[in-house]
mmCIF file of C-alpha atoms in Angstrom:
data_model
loop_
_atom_site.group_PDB
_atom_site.id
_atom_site.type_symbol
_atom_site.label_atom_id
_atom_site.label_comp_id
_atom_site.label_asym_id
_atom_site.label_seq_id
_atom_site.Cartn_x
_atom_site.Cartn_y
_atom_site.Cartn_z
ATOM 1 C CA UNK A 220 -4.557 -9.106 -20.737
ATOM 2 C CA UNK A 221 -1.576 -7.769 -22.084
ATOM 3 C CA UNK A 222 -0.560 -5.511 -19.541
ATOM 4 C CA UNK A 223 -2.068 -5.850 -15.503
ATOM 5 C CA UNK A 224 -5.099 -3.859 -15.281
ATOM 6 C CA UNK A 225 -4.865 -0.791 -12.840
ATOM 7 C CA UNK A 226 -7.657 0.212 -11.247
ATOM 8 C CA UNK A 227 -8.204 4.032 -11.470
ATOM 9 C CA UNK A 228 -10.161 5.973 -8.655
ATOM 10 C CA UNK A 229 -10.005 9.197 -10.074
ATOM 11 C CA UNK A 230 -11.609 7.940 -12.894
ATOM 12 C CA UNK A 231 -14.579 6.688 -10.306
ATOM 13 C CA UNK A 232 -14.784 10.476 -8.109
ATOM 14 C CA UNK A 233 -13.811 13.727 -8.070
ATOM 15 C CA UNK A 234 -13.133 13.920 -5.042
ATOM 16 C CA UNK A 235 -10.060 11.080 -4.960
ATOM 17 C CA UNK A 236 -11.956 9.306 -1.873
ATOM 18 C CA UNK A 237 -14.546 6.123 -1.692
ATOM 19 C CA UNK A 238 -16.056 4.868 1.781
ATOM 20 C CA UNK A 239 -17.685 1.207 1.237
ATOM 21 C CA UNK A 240 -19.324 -1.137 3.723
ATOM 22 C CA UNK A 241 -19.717 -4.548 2.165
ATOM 23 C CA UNK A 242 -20.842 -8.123 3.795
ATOM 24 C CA UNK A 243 -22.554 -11.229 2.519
ATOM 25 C CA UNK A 244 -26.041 -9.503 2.721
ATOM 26 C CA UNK A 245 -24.864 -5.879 1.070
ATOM 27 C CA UNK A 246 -22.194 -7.206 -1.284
ATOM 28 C CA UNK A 247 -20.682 -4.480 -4.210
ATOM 29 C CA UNK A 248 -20.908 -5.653 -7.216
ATOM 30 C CA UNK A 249 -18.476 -3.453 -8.850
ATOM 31 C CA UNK A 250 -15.793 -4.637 -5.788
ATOM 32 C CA UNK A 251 -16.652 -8.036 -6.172
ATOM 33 C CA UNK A 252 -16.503 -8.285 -10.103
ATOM 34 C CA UNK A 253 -12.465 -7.021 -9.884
ATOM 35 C CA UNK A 254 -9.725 -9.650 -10.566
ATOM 36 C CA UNK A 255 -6.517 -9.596 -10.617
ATOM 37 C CA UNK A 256 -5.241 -5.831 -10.809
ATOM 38 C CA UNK A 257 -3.317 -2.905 -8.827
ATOM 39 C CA UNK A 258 -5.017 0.018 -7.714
ATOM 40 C CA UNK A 259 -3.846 3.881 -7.843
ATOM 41 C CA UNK A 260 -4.935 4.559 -4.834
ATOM 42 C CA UNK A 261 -4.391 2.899 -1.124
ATOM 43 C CA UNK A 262 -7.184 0.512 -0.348
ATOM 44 C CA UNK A 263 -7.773 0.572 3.433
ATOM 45 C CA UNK A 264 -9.705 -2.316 5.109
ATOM 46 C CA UNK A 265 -11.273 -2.637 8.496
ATOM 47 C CA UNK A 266 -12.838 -5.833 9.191
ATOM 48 C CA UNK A 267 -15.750 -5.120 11.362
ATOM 49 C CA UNK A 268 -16.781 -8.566 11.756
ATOM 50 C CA UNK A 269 -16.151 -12.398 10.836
ATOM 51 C CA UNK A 270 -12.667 -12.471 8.829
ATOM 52 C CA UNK A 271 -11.477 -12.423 5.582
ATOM 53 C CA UNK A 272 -8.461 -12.972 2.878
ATOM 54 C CA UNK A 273 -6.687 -11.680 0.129
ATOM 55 C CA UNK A 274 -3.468 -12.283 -2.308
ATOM 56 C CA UNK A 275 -1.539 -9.107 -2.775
ATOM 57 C CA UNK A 276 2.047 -9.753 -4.258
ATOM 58 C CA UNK A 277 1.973 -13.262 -4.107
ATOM 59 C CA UNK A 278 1.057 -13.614 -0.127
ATOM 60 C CA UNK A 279 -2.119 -15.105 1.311
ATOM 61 C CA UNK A 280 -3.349 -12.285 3.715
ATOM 62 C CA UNK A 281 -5.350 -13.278 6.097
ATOM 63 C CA UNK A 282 -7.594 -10.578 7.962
ATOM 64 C CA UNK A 283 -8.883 -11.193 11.154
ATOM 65 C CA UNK A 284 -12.106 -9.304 13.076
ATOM 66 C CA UNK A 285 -10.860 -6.253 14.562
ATOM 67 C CA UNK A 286 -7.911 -6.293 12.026
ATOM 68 C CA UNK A 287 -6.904 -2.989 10.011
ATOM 69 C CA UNK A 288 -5.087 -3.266 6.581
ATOM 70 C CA UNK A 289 -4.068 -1.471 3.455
ATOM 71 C CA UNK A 290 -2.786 -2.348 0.046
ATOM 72 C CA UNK A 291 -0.471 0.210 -1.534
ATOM 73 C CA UNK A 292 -0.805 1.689 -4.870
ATOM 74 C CA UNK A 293 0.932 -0.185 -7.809
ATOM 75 C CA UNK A 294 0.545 -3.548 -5.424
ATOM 76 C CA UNK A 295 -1.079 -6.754 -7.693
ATOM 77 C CA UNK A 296 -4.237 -8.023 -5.535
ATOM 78 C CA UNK A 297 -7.078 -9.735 -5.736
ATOM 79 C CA UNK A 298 -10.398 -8.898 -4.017
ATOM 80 C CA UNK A 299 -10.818 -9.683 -0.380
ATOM 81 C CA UNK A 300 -12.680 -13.441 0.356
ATOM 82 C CA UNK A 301 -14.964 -13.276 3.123
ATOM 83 C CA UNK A 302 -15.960 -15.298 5.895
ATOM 84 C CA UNK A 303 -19.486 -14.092 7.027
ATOM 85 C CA UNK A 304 -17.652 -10.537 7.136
ATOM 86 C CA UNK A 305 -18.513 -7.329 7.583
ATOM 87 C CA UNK A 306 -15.649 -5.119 5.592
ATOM 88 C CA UNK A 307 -15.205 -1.431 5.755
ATOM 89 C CA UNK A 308 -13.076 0.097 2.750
ATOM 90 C CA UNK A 309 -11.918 3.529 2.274
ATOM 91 C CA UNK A 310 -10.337 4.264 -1.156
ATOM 92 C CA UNK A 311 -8.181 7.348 -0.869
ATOM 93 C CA UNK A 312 -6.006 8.870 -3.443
ATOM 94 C CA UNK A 313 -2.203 9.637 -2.332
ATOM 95 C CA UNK A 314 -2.064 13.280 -3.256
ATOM 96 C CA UNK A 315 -5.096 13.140 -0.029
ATOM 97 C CA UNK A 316 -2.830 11.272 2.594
ATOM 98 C CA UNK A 317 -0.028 13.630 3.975
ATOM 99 C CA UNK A 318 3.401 13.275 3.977
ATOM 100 C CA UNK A 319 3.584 12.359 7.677
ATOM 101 C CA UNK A 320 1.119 9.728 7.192
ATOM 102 C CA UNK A 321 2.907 8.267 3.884
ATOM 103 C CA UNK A 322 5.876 7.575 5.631
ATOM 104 C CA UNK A 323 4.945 5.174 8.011
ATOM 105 C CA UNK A 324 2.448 3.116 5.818
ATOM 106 C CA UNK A 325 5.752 2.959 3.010
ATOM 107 C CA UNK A 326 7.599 2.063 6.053
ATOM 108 C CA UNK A 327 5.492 -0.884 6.789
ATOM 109 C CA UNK A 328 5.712 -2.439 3.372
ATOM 110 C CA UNK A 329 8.807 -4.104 4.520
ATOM 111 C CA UNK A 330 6.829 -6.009 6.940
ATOM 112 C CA UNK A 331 3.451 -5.228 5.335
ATOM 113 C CA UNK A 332 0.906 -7.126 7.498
ATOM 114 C CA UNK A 333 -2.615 -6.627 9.354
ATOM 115 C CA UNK A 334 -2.660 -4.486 12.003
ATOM 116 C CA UNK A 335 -4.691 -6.053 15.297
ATOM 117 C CA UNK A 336 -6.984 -3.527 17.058
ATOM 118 C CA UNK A 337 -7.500 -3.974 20.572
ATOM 119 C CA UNK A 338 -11.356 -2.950 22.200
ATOM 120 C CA UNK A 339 -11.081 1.167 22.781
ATOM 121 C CA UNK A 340 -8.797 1.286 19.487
ATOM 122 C CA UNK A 341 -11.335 -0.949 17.177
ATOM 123 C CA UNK A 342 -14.433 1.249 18.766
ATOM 124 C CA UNK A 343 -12.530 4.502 17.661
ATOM 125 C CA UNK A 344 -12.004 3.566 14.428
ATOM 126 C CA UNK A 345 -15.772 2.481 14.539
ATOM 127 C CA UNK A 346 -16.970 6.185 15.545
ATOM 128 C CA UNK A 347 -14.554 7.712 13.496
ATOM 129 C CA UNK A 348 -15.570 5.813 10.449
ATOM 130 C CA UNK A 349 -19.075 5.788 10.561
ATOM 131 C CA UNK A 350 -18.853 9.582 10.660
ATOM 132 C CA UNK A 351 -16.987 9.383 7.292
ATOM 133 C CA UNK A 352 -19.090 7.072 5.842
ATOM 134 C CA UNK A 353 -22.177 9.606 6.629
ATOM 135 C CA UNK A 354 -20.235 12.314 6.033
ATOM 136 C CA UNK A 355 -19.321 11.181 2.192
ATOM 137 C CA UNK A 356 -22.664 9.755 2.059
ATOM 138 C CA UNK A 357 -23.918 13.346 2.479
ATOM 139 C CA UNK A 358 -25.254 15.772 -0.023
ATOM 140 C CA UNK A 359 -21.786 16.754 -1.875
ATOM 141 C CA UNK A 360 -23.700 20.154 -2.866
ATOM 142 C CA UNK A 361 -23.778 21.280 0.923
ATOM 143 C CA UNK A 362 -21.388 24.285 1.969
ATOM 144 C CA UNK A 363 -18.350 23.097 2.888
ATOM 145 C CA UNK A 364 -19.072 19.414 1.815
ATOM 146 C CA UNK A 365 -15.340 19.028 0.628
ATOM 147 C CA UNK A 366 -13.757 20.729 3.143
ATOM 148 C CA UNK A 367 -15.688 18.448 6.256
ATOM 149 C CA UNK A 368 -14.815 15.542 4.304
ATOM 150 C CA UNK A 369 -10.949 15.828 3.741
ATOM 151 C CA UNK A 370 -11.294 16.516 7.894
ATOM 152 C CA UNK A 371 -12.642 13.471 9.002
ATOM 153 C CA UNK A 372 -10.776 11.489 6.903
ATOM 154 C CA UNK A 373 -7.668 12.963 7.684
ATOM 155 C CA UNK A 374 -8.898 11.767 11.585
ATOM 156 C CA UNK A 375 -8.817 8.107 10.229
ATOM 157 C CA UNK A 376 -5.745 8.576 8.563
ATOM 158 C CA UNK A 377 -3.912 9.924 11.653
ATOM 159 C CA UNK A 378 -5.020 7.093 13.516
ATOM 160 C CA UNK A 379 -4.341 4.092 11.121
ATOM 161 C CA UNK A 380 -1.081 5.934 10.986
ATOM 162 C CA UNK A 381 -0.667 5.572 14.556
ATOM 163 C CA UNK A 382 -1.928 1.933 14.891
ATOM 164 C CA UNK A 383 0.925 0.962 12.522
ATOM 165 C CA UNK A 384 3.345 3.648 14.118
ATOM 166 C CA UNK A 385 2.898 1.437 17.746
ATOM 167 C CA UNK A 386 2.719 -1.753 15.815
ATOM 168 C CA UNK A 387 6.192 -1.471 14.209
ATOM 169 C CA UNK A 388 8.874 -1.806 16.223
ATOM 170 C CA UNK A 389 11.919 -0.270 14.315
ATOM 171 C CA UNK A 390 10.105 2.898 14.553
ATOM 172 C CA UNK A 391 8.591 3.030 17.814
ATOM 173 C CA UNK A 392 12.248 1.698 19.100
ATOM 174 C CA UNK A 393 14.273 4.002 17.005
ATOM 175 C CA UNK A 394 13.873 7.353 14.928
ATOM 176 C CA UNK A 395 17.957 7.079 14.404
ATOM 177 C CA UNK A 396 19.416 8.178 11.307
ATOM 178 C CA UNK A 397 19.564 4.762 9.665
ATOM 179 C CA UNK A 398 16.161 3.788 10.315
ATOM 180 C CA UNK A 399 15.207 7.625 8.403
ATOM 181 C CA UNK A 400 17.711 6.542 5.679
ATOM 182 C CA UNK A 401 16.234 3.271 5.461
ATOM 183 C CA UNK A 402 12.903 4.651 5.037
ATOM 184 C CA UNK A 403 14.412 7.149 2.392
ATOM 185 C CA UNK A 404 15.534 4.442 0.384
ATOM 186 C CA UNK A 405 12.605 2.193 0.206
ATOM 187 C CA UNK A 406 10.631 4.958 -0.831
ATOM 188 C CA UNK A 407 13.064 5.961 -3.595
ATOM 189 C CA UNK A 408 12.883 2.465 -4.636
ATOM 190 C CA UNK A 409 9.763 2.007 -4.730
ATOM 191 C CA UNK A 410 9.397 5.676 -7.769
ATOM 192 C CA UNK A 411 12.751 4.448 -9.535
ATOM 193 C CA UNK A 412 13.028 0.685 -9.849
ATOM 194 C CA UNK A 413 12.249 0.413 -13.362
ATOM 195 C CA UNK A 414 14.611 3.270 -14.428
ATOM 196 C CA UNK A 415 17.430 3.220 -11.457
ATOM 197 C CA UNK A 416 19.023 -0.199 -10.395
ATOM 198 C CA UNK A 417 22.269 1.155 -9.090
ATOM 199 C CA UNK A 418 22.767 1.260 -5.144
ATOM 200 C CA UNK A 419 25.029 4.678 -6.089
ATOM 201 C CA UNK A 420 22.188 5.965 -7.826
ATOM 202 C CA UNK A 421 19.849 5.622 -4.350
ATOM 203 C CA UNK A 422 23.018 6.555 -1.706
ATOM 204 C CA UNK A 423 23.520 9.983 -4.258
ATOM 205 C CA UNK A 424 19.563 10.760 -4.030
ATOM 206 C CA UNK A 425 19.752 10.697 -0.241
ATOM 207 C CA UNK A 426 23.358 12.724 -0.002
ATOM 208 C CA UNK A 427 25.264 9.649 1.507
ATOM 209 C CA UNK A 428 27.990 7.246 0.172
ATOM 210 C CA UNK A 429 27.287 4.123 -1.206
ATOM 211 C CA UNK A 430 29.098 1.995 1.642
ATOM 212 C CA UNK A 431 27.352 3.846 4.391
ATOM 213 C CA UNK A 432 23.956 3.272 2.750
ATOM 214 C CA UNK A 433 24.600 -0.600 2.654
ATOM 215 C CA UNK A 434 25.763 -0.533 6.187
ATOM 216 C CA UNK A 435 22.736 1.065 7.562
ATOM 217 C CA UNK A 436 20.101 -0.606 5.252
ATOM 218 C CA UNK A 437 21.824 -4.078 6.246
ATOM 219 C CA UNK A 438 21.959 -2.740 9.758
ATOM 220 C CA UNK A 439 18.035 -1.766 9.913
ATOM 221 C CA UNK A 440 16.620 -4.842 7.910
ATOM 222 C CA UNK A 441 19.211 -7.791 7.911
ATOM 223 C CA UNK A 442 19.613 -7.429 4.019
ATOM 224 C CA UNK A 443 21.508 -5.218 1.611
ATOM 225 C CA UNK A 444 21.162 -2.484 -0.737
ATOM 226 C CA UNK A 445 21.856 -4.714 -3.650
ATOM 227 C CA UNK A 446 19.996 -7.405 -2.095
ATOM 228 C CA UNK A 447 16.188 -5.015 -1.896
ATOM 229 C CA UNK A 448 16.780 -3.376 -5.464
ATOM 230 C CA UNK A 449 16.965 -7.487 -6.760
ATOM 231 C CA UNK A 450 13.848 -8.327 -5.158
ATOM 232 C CA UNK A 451 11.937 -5.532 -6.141
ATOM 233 C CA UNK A 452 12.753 -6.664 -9.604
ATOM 234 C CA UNK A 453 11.989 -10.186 -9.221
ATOM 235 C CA UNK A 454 8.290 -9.020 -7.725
ATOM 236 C CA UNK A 455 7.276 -7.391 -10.278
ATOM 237 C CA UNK A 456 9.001 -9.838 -12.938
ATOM 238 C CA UNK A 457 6.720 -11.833 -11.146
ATOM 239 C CA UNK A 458 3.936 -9.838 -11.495
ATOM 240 C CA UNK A 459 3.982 -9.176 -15.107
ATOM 241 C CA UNK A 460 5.098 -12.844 -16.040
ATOM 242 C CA UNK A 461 2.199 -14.297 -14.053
ATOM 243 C CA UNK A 462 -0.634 -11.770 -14.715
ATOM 244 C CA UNK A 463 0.075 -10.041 -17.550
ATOM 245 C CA UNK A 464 0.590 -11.143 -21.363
ATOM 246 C CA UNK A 465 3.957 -10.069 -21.958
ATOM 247 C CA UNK A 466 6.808 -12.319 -23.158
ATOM 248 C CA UNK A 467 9.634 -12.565 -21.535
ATOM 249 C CA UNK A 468 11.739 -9.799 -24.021
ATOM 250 C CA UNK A 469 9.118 -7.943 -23.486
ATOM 251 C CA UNK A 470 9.033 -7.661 -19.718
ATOM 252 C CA UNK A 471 12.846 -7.399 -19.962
ATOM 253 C CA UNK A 472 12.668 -4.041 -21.563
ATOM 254 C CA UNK A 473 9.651 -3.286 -19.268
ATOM 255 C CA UNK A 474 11.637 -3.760 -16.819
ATOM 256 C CA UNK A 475 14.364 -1.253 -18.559
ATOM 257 C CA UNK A 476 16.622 -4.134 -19.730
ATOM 258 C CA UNK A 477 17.975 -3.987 -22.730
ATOM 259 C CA UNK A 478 19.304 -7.468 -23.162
ATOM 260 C CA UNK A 479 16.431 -9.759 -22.556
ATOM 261 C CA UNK A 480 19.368 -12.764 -22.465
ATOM 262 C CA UNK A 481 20.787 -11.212 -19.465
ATOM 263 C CA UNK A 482 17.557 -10.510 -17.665
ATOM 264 C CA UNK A 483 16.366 -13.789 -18.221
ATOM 265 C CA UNK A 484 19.862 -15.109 -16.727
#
């Protein structure tokens, strides 16, 4: 493959939104037939039973029973290995998740890891899931089919939001202005990487000077400005160099480098 194959969902629904239950005896055969790719969508998983693993940017994830997780649009992964499993995965578009929301599962990529469920938390998202599943299940032509839909879903995405709210500790220990910043930044990185490698560039976007932005990124996460914008780079140099076709020129200037020499440096 030339370039890493991504995974459209609004090319699978109208409705930007997919609720599967898979296990050893009801395995998906579209799921399981998917290699190495990235999605556009976030790809939540709640593992109902038994455990399970994955590779998503280069890291064995291991999922445990009781164990909630996502993978982020735009992140290289392959399909989740089972263990006598029972795996529940909601496939929801962005534009579907709101802002709120957004911000705390972007803020956990810097740490991006399971989330454990204890008993009352694991049988809430149980109740609330298996009324989405029925719900999407349902006959789409029913009044308001859309509308009760987006509702219960936006029930499960307030509380995965708030699982990983209480299992992060920068922001359940501080909503200070450099943990915000911080937050700002990483998502900025995340849309302008390819075009935008200058730590001016990010500390302009957010209305701060350069120096302050270093301090408080370095401050929040033990590593600089400079430092994040590198290794965002280097992941998906990674990326393309290990599961795509491209030469290395060609990833350069995919990578908005001009002089492939330099990149490759």
């Amino acid at each position: 493959m030339s370039h890493i194959p991504i995974h459209s969902l609004n090319g699978r629904t109208e409705m930007g939104l997919e609720v599967k239950h898979i296990s050893d005896s009801n395995p998906d055969s579209e799921i399981e037939g998917y290699g190495i790719h990235r999605d556009d969508n976030y790809l939540f998983l709640l593992v109902e039973s038994g455990s399970g693993s994955m590779d998503v940017d280069f890291n064995r994830i291991v999922i445990a029973e009781r164990n909630l997780y996502f993978v982020a649009p735009g992140q290289v992964h392959h399909n989740i290995r089972r263990g006598h499993s029972v795996v529940l995965l909601i496939l929801v578009t962005p534009s579907l998740i709101p802002e709120d929301y957004l911000k705390i599962f972007d803020s956990n990529l810097l740490l991006q890891k399971p989330c454990p469920l204890d008993e009352p938390q694991f049988v809430q998202f149980q109740e609330i899931l298996c009324i989405l599943e029925k719900q999407y299940k349902s006959d789409p032509d029913t009044v308001f089919y859309r509308q009760l839909t987006c509702t219960v879903l936006n029930v499960f995405l307030c509380a995965a939001a708030h699982a990983y709210f209480s299992e992060n500790t920068l922001l359940t220990n501080s909503v200070s202005r450099p943990v915000q910043i911080t937050h700002g930044f990483r998502k900025l990185l995340l849309q302008n990487v390819l075009s935008q490698k200058s730590p001016a560039h990010y500390a302009c976007q957010l209305n701060i000077s350069e120096s302050y932005l270093n301090e408080v990124v370095k401050k929040v996460t033990g590593f600089t400005v400079t430092y994040w914008i590198q290794q965002q780079i280097m992941l998906e140099a990674k990326r393309l160099l290990c599961f795509s076709k491209l030469n290395v020129k060609e990833i350069a200037h995919t990578l908005g480098y001009d002089d492939h020499t330099y990149f490759s440096k």
